[in-house]
Coordinates of C-alpha atoms and ligand atoms in Angstrom, one line a residue:
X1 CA 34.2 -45.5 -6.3
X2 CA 30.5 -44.8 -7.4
X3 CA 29.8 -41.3 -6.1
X4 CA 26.5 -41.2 -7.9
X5 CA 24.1 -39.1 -6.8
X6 CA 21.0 -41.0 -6.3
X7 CA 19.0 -40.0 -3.1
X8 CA 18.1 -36.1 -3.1
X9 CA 16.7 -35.3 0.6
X10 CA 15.6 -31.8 1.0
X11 CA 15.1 -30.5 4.6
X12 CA 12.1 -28.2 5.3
X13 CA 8.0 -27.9 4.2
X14 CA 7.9 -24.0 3.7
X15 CA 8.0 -22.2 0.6
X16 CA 11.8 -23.3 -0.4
X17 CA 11.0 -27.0 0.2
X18 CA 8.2 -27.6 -1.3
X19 CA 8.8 -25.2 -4.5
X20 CA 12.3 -27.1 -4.3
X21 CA 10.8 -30.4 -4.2
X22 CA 8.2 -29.8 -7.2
X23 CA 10.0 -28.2 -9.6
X24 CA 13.3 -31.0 -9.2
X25 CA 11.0 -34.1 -9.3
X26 CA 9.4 -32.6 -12.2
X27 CA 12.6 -32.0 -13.9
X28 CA 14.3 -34.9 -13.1
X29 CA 10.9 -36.8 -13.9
X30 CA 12.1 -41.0 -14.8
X31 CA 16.0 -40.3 -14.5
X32 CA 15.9 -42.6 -11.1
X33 CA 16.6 -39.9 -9.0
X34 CA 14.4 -40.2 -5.3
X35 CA 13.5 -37.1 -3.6
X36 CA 12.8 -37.2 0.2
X37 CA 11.4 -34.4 2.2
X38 CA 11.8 -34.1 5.7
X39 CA 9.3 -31.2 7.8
X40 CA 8.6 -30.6 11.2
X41 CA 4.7 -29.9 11.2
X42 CA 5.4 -29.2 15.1
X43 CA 7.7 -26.5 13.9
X44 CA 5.6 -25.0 11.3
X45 CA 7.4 -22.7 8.6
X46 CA 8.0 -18.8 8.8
X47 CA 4.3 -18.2 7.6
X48 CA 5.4 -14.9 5.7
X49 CA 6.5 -14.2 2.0
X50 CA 2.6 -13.1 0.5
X51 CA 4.0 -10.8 -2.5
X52 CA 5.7 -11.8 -5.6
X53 CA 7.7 -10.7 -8.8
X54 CA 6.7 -12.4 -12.4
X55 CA 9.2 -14.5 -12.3
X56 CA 6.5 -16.4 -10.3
X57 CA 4.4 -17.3 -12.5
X58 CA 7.0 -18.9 -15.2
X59 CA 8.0 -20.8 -12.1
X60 CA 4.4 -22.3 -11.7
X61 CA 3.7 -22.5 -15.4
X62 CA 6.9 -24.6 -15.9
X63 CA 5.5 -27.1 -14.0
X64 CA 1.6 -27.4 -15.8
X65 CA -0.2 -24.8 -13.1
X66 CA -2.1 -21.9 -14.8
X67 CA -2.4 -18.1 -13.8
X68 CA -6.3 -18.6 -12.9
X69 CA -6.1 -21.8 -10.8
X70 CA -3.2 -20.6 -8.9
X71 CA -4.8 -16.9 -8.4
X72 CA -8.4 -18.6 -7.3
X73 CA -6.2 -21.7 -4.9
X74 CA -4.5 -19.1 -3.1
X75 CA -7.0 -16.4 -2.7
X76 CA -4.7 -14.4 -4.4
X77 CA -4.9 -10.8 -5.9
X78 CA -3.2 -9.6 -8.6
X79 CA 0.2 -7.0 -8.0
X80 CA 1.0 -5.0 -11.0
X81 CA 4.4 -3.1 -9.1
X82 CA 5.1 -1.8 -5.4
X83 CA 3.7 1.9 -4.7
X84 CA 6.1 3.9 -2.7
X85 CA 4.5 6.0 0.0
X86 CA 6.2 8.8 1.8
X87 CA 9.6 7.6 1.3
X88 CA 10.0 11.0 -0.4
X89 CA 8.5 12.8 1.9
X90 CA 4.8 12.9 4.0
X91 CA 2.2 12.9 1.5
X92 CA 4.0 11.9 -1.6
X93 CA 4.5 8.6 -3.3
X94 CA 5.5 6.6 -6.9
X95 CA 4.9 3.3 -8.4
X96 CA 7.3 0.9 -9.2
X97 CA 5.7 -1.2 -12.2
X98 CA 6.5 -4.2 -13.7
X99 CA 6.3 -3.0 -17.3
X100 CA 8.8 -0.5 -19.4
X101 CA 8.2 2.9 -20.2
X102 CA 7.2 4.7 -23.2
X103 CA 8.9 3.7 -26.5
X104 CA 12.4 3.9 -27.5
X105 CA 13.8 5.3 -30.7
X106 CA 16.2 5.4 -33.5
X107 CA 18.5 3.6 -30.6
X108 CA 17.6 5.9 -28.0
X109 CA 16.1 4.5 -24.8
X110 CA 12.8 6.4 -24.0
X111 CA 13.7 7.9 -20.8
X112 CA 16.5 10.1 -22.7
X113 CA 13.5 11.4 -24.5
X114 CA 11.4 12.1 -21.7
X115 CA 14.4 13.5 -19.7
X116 CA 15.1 16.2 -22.8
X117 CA 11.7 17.4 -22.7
X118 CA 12.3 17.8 -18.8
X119 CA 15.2 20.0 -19.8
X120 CA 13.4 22.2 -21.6
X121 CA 11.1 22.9 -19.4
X122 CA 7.8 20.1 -20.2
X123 CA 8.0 17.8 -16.8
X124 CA 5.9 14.9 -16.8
X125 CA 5.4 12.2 -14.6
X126 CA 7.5 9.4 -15.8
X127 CA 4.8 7.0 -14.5
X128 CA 1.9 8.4 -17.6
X129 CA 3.9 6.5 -20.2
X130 CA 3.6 2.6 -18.2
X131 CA 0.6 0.7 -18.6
X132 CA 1.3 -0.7 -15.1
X133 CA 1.9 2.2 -13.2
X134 CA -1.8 3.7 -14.7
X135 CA -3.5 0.5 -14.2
X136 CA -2.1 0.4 -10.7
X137 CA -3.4 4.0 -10.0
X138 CA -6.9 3.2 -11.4
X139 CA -7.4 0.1 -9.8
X140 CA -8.0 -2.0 -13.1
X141 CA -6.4 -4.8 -14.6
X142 CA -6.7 -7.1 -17.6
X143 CA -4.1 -9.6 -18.7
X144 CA -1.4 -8.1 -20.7
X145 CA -2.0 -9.1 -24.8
X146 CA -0.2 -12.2 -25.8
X147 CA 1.1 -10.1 -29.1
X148 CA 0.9 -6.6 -27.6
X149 CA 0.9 -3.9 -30.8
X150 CA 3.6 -1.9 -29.0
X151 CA 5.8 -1.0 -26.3
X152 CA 3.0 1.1 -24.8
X153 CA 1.1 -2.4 -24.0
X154 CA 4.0 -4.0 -22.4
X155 CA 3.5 -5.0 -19.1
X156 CA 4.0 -8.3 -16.7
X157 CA 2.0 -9.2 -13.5
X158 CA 2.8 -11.2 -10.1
X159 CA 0.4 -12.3 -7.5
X160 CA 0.0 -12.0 -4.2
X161 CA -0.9 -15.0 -2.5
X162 CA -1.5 -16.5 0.6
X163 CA 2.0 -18.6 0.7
X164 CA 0.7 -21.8 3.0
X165 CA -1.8 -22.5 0.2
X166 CA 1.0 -21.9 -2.3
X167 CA 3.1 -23.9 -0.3
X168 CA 0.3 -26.6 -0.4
X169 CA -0.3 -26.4 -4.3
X170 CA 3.6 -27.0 -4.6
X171 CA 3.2 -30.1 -2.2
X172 CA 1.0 -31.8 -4.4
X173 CA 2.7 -30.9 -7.5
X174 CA 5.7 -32.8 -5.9
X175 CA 4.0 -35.8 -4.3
X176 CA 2.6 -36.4 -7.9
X177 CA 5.8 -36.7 -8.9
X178 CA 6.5 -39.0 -6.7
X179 CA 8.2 -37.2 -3.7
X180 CA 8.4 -38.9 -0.6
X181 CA 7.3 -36.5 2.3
X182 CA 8.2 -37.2 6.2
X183 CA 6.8 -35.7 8.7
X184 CA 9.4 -35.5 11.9
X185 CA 12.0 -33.5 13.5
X186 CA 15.8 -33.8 12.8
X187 CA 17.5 -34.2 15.6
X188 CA 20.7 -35.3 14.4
X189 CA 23.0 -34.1 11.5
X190 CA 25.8 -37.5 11.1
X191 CA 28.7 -36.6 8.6
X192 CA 31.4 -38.7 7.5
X193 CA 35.1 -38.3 8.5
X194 CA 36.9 -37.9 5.4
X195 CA 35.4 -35.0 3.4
X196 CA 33.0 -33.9 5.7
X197 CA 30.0 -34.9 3.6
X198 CA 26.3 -35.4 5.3
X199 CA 25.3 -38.9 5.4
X200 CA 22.7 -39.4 7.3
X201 CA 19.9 -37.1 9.8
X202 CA 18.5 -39.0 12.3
X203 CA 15.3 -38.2 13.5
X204 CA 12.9 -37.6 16.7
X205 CA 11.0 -40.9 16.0
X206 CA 14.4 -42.9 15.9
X207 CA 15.1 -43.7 11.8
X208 CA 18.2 -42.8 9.9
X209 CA 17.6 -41.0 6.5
X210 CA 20.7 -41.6 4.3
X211 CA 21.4 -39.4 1.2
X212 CA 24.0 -38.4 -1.6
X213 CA 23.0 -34.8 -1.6
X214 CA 21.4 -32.5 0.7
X215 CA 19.3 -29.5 0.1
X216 CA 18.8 -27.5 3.6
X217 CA 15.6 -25.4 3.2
X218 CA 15.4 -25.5 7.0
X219 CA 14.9 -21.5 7.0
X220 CA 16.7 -18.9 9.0
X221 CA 18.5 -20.9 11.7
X222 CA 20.0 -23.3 8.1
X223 CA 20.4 -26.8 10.3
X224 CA 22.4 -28.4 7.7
X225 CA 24.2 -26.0 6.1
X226 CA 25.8 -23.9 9.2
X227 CA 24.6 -26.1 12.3
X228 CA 26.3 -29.4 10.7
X229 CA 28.6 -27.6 7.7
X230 CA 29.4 -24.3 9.3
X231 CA 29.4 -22.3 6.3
X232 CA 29.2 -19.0 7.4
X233 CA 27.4 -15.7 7.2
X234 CA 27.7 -12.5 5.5
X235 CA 26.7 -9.9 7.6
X236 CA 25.1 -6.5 5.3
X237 CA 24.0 -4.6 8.5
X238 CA 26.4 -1.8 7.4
X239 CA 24.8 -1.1 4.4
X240 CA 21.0 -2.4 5.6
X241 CA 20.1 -1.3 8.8
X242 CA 16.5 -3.0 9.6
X243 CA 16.6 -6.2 11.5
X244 CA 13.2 -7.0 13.0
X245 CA 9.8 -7.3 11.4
X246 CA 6.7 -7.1 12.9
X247 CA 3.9 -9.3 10.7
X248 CA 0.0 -8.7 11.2
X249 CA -2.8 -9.4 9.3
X250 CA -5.9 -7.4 8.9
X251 CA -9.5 -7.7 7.3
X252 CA -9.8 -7.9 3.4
X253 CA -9.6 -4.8 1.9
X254 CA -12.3 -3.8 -0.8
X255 CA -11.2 -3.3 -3.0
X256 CA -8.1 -4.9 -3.4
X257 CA -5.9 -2.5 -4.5
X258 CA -3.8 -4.3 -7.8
X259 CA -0.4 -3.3 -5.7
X260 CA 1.5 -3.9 -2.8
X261 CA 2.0 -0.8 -0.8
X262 CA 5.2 0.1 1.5
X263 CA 4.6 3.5 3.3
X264 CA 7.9 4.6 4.9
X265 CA 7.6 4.8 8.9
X266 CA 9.7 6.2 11.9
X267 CA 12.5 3.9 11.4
X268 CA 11.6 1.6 8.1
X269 CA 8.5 0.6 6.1
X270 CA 5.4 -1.1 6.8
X271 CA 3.9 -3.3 4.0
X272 CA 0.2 -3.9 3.2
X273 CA -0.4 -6.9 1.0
X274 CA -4.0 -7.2 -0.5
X275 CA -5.5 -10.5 -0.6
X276 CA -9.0 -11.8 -1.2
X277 CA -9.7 -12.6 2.6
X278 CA -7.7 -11.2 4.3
X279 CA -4.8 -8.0 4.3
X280 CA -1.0 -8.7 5.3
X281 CA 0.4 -6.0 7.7
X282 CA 4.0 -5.7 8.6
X283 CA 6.4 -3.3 9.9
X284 CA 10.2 -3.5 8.9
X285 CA 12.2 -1.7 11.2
X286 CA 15.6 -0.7 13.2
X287 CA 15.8 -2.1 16.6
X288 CA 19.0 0.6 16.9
X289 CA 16.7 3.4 16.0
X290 CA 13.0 2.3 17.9
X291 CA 12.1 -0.3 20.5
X292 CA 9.9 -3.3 20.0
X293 CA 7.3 -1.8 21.9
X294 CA 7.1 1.5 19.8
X295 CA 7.5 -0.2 16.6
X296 CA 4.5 -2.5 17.2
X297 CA 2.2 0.8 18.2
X298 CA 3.0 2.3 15.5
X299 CA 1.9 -0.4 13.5
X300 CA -1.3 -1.6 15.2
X301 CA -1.9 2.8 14.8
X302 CA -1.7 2.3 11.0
X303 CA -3.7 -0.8 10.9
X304 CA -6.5 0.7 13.2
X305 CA -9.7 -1.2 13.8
X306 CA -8.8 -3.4 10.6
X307 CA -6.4 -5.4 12.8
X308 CA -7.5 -8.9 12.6
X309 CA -4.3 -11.3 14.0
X310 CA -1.9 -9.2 16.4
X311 CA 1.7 -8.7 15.2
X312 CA 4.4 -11.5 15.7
X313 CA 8.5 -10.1 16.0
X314 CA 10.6 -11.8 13.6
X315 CA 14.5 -10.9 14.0
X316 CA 17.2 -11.3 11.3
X317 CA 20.4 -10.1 10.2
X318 CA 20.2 -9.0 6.1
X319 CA 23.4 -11.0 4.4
X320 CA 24.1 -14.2 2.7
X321 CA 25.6 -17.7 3.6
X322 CA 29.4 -17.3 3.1
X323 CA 29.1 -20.7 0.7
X324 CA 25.6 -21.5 -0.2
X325 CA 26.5 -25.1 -1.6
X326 CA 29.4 -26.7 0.5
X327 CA 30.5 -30.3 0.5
X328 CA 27.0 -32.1 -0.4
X329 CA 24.8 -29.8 1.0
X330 CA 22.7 -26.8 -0.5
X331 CA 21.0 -23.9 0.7
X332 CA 18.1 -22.5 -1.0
X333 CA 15.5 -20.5 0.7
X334 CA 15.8 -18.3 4.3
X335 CA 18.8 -20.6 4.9
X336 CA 21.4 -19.0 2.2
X337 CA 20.3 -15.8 3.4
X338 CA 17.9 -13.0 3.7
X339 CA 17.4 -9.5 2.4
X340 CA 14.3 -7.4 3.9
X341 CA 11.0 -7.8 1.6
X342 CA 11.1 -4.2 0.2
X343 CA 11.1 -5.6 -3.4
X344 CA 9.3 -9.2 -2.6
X345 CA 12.6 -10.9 -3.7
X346 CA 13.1 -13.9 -1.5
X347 CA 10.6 -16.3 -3.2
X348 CA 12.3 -15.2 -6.4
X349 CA 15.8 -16.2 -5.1
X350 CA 14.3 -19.5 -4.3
X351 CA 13.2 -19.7 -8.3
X352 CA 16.5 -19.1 -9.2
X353 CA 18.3 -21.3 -7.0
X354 CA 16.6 -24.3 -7.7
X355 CA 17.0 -23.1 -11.5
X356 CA 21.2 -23.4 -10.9
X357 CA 20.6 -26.0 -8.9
X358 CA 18.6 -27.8 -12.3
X359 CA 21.9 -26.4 -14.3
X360 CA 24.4 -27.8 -12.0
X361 CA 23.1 -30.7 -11.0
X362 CA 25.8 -32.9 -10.1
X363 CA 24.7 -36.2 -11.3
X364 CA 28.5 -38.0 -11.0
X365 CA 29.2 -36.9 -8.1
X366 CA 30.1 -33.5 -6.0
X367 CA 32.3 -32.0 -8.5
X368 CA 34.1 -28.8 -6.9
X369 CA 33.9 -27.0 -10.7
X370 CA 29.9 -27.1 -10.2
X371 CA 30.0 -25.9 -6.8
X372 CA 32.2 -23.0 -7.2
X373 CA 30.1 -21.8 -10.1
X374 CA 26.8 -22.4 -8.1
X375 CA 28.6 -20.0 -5.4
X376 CA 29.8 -17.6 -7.4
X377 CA 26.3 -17.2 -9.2
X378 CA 24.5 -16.9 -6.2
X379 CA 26.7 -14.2 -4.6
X380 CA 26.4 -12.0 -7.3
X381 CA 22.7 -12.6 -8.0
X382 CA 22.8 -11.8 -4.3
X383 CA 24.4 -8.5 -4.3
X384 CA 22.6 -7.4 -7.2
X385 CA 19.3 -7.2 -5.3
X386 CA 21.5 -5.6 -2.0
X387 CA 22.1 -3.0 -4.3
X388 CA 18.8 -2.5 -5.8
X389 CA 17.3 -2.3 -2.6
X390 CA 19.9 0.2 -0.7
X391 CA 19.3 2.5 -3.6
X392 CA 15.6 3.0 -1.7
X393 CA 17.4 3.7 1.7
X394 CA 20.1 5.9 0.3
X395 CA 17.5 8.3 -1.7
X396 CA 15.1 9.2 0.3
X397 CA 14.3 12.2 1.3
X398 CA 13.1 12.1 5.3
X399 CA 14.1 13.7 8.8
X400 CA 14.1 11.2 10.8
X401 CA 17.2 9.7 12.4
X402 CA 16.8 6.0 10.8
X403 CA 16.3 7.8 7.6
X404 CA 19.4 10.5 7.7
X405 CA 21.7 7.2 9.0
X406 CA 20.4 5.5 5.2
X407 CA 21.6 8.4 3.7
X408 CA 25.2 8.4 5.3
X409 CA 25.7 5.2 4.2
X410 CA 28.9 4.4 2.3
X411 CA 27.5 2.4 -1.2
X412 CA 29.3 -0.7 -2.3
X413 CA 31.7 -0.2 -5.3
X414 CA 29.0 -1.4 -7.5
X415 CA 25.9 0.4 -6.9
X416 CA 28.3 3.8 -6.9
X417 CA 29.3 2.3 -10.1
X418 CA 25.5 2.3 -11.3
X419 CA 25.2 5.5 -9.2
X420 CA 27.3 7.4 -11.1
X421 CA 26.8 6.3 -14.7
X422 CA 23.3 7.1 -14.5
X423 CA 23.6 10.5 -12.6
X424 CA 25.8 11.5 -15.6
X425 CA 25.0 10.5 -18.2
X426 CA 21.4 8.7 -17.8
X427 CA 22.9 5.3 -18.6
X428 CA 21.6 2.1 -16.8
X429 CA 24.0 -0.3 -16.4
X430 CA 23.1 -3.9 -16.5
X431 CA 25.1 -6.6 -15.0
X432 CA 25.3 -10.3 -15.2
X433 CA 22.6 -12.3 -13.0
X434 CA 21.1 -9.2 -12.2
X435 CA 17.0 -9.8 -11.0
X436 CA 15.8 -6.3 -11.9
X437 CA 15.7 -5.0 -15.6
X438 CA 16.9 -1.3 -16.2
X439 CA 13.5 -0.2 -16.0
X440 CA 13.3 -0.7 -12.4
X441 CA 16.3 0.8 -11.8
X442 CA 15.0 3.6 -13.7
X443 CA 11.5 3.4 -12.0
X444 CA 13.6 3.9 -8.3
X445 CA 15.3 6.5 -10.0
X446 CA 12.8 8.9 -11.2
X447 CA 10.7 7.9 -8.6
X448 CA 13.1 9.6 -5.5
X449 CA 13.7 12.7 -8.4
X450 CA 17.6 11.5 -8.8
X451 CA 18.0 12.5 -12.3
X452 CA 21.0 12.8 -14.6
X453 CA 23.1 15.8 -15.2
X454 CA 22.5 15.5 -18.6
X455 CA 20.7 13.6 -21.5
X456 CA 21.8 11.5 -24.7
X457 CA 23.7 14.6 -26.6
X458 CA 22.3 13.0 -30.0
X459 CA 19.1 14.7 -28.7
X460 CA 20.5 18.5 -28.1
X461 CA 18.8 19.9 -31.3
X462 CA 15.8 17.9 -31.0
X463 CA 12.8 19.5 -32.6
X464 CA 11.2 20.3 -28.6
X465 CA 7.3 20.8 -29.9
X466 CA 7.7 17.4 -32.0
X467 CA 9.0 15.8 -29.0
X468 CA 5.8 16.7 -27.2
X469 CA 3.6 16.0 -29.5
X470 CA 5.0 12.6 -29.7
X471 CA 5.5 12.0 -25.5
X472 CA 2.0 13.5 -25.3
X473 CA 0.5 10.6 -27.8
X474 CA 2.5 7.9 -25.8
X475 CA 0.2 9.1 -22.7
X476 CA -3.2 9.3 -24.1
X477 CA -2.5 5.7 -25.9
X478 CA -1.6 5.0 -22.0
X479 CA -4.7 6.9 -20.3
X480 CA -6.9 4.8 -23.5
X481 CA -5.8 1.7 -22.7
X482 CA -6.7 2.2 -19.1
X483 CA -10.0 3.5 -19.5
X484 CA -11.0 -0.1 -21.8
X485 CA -10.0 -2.4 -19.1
X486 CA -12.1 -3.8 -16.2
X487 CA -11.7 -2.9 -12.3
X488 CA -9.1 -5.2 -10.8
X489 CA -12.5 -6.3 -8.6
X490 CA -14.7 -6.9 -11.3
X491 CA -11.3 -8.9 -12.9
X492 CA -11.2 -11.1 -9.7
X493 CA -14.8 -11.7 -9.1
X494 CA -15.0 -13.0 -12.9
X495 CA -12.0 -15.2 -12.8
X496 CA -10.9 -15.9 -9.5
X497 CA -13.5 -15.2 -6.6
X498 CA -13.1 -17.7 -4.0
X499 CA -16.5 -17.4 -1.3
X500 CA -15.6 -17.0 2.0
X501 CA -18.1 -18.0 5.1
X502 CA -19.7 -15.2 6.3
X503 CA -18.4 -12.8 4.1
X504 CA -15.7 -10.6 4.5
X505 CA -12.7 -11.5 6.6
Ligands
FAD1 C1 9.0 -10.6 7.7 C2 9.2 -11.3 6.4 C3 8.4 -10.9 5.3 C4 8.6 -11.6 4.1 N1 7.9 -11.2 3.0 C5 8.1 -11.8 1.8 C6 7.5 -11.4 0.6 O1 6.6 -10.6 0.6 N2 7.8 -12.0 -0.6 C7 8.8 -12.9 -0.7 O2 9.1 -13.3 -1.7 N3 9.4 -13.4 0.5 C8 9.1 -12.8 1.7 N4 9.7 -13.3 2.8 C9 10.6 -14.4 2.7 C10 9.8 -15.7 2.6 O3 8.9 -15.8 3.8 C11 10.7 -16.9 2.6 O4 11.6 -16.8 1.6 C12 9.9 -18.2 2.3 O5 8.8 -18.3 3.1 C13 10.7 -19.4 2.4 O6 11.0 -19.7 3.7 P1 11.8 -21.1 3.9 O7 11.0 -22.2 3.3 O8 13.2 -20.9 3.5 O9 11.8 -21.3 5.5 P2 10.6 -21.7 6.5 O10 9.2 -21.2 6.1 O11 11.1 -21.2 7.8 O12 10.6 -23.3 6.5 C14 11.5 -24.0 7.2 C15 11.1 -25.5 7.2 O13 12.1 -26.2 7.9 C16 11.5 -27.1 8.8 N5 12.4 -27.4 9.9 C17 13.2 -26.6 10.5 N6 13.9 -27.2 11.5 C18 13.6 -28.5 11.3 C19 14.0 -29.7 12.0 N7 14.9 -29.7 13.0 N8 13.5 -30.9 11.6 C20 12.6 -31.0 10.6 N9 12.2 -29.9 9.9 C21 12.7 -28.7 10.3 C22 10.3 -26.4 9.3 O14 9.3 -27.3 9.8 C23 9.8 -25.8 8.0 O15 9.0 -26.7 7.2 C24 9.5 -12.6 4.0 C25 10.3 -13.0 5.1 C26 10.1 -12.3 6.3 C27 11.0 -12.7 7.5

């Protein structure tokens, strides 16, 4: 039997479908495969997901779009990390760059050297030796040197971006490539008795769409893959306790600030997202520890006069499809699962789905070898960026209820795993498919004060004053570097201004 896998149909228009549909019609550009899109445009999408990580912009550039065009298209701004306000504490906060710190040596990871000189008595803000984080702080930005002379001039960048524009840049991307789009509501998932398998969705204006493999990017309620396959849910409420957001939007901010900011609340975080016209507002929060009605005045209170669209209530549970691929069908986007947008991580788990998706493809046929490894690789990647982002729960330092019931939780083996090898000995562990590099981990880290015991022992009888000298260089090549570049406004009215009528938003 020919099981051949000829006719792709991917089910939803927001940010996974479309990004879904460009980046497989571009890959499998003249191999015969046909792509069909179905969306609802009497639905709508989710209309949330405005901040990014770098991963991004490989994404886009993989398929011909440059940084400029996309920043301008989307009236984006530019995010060099996430500043974390008050999650230490009223009145206190740290950055969380996308960049490395300081330099390492003879073998030794720079934070050893930075933590031995903290030993002995010469603290410094880990966040002087990243070109991100003092960029951030200063408002300025400049793109990062294609051959950068050292570590010191390492950093990345992400955008962040009004995602329907996005969506629609992605959209024509994939029609290009010859992407067929339909515009109707699926009624109707048929599947076939024998294996299960989807075979056809029939739609609200009566036709049949028949394909070989399904990719269900229907968002949160995942039509195909648990209304017709039933593949289940894991649910990470014990670990994540938020699951409601509120989403606003409020008037431009000038300037932008080059960061996205979350400033810890009563019971969770509220995110401000710069773009050119407009700011996005949003309250993450615990409907076990405030009511709707108290969550959204809090908000509107922190948004003030700026408020320009009132707040909508989203609800979700934080957790993962059970199987994101089973029988022919494929969840990528809101529909394999969602974790809270503390770190900006969903549209980056949408990148690297449709990357093992490209990897796995099963051209011959379903083949259960392909599917298991697209599972397994998903979970993990998965429950690397849990981890990452209970961390931020479990070490802060506030009175409130929410925030004493983050602390009690009990950690999954492997963050106390990670846990525990850097409280002794400073060491970052890095697992496979793991999204964020040690220097994040490290930037979370330092930034809640949860420092090691001790430091690398090769530097015990380290010449202290030559240390200094040579960590107090690293920080005025930083504070130099800074001080040369242009605003992050003046960098966006050069390259990337878009007018808006009358004004400011
Ligand atoms: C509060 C919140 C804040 C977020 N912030 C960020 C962020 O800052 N950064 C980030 O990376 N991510 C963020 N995300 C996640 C991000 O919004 C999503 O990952 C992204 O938008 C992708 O959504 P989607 O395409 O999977 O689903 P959706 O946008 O919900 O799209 C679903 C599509 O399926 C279609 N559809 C549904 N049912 C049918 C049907 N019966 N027939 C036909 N079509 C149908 C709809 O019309 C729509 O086109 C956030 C999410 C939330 C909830």
């Amino acid at each position: 039997m020919d099981n051949r896998i000829r006719d792709l149909v991917i089910v939803g228009g927001g940010t996974a479908g479309w990004m879904t549909a460009a980046a497989l019609a571009d890959h499998f550009r003249g191999s015969g495969l046909a792509i069909t899109l179905i969306e609802s445009s009497a639905i709508g999408t989710i209309g949330v997901g405005e901040a990014t990580i770098p991963t991004i912009r490989r994404f886009y550039q993989a398929l011909g779009l440059r940084d400029l065009d996309v920043l301008k298209a989307t009236h984006g701004t530019v995010k060099l990390g996430i500043r974390f306000d008050g999650w230490t504490g009223d009145g206190a906060g740290f950055l969380h760059p996308f960049g490395v710190y300081g330099q390492d040596l003879r073998g030794i990871p720079f934070h050893q050297y930075w933590l031995r000189l903290n030993k002995a008595g010469h603290a410094t803000d880990l966040g002087d030796y990243s070109l991100a984080v003092a960029l951030a702080q200063a408002g300025r930005f400049t793109l990062p040197s294609p051959n950068p002379p050292s570590t010191l001039s390492v950093f990345d960048w992400a955008l962040h971006f009004d995602a329907g524009l996005f969506a629609q840049m992605m959209r024509q991307v994939a029609e290009q490539r010859g992407v067929r789009r339909i515009d109707a509501r699926i009624e109707k998932v048929e599947r076939r008795g024998e294996d299960g398998h989807i075979t056809h969705l029939l739609l609200d204006d009566g036709r049949h769409i028949a394909g070989d493999l399904f990719v269900d990017c229907s968002g949160f309620q995942g039509l195909l893959i648990e209304g017709a396959m039933q593949a289940g849910y894991e649910d990470w409420s014990q670990w994540l306790l938020c699951d409601r957001a509120l989403a606003a939007q409020g008037h431009a901010l000038t300037p932008p600030p080059p960061f996205t900011r979350v400033t810890a609340q009563k019971a969770g975080w509220r995110w401000t997202i710069p773009l050119q016209h407009r700011t996005g507002h949003g309250y993450v929060y615990s409907s076990r520890h405030i009511s709707d009605a108290d969550a959204e005045a809090e908000l509107l209170g922190a948004i003030g006069p700026d408020l320009k669209m009132a707040p909508r209530r989203i609800a979700f549970t934080p957790g993962r499809r059970s199987q994101a691929w089973k029988g022919n069908c494929v969840a990528i986007g809101l529909s394999s699962g969602f974790l809270e947008p503390l770190e900006s991580t969903s549209i980056a788990l949408i990148e690297t789905g449709i990357e093992k998706l490209k990897q796995l493809f099963p051209r011959q046929g379903i083949d259960p070898y392909l599917v298991d490894e697209f599972n397994d690789w998903s979970r993990r990647e998965m429950e690397r960026v849990r981890d990452f982002i209970i961390l931020h729960y479990w070490l802060n330092q506030r009175g409130e209820d929410f925030w004493r019931d983050c602390r009690a939780i009990d950690l999954p083996d492997t963050l106390r795993h990670k846990v525990e090898l850097f409280r002794r000995r400073g060491h970052l562990v890095r697992y496979r498919w793991e999204m964020f590099q040690p220097a994040s981990w490290l930037a979370i880290f330092a930034g809640f004060g949860f420092l090691p015991e001790e430091s690398d022992p090769a530097l015990e009888g380290a010449d202290i004053a030559g240390l200094r000298r040579g960590l107090d260089g690293m920080r005025q090549a930083v504070a130099q570097a800074v001080a040369d570049c242009p605003t992050h406004q003046e960098f966006i009215d050069h390259y990337a201004r878009v007018e808006m009528p009358g004004g400011r938003q």
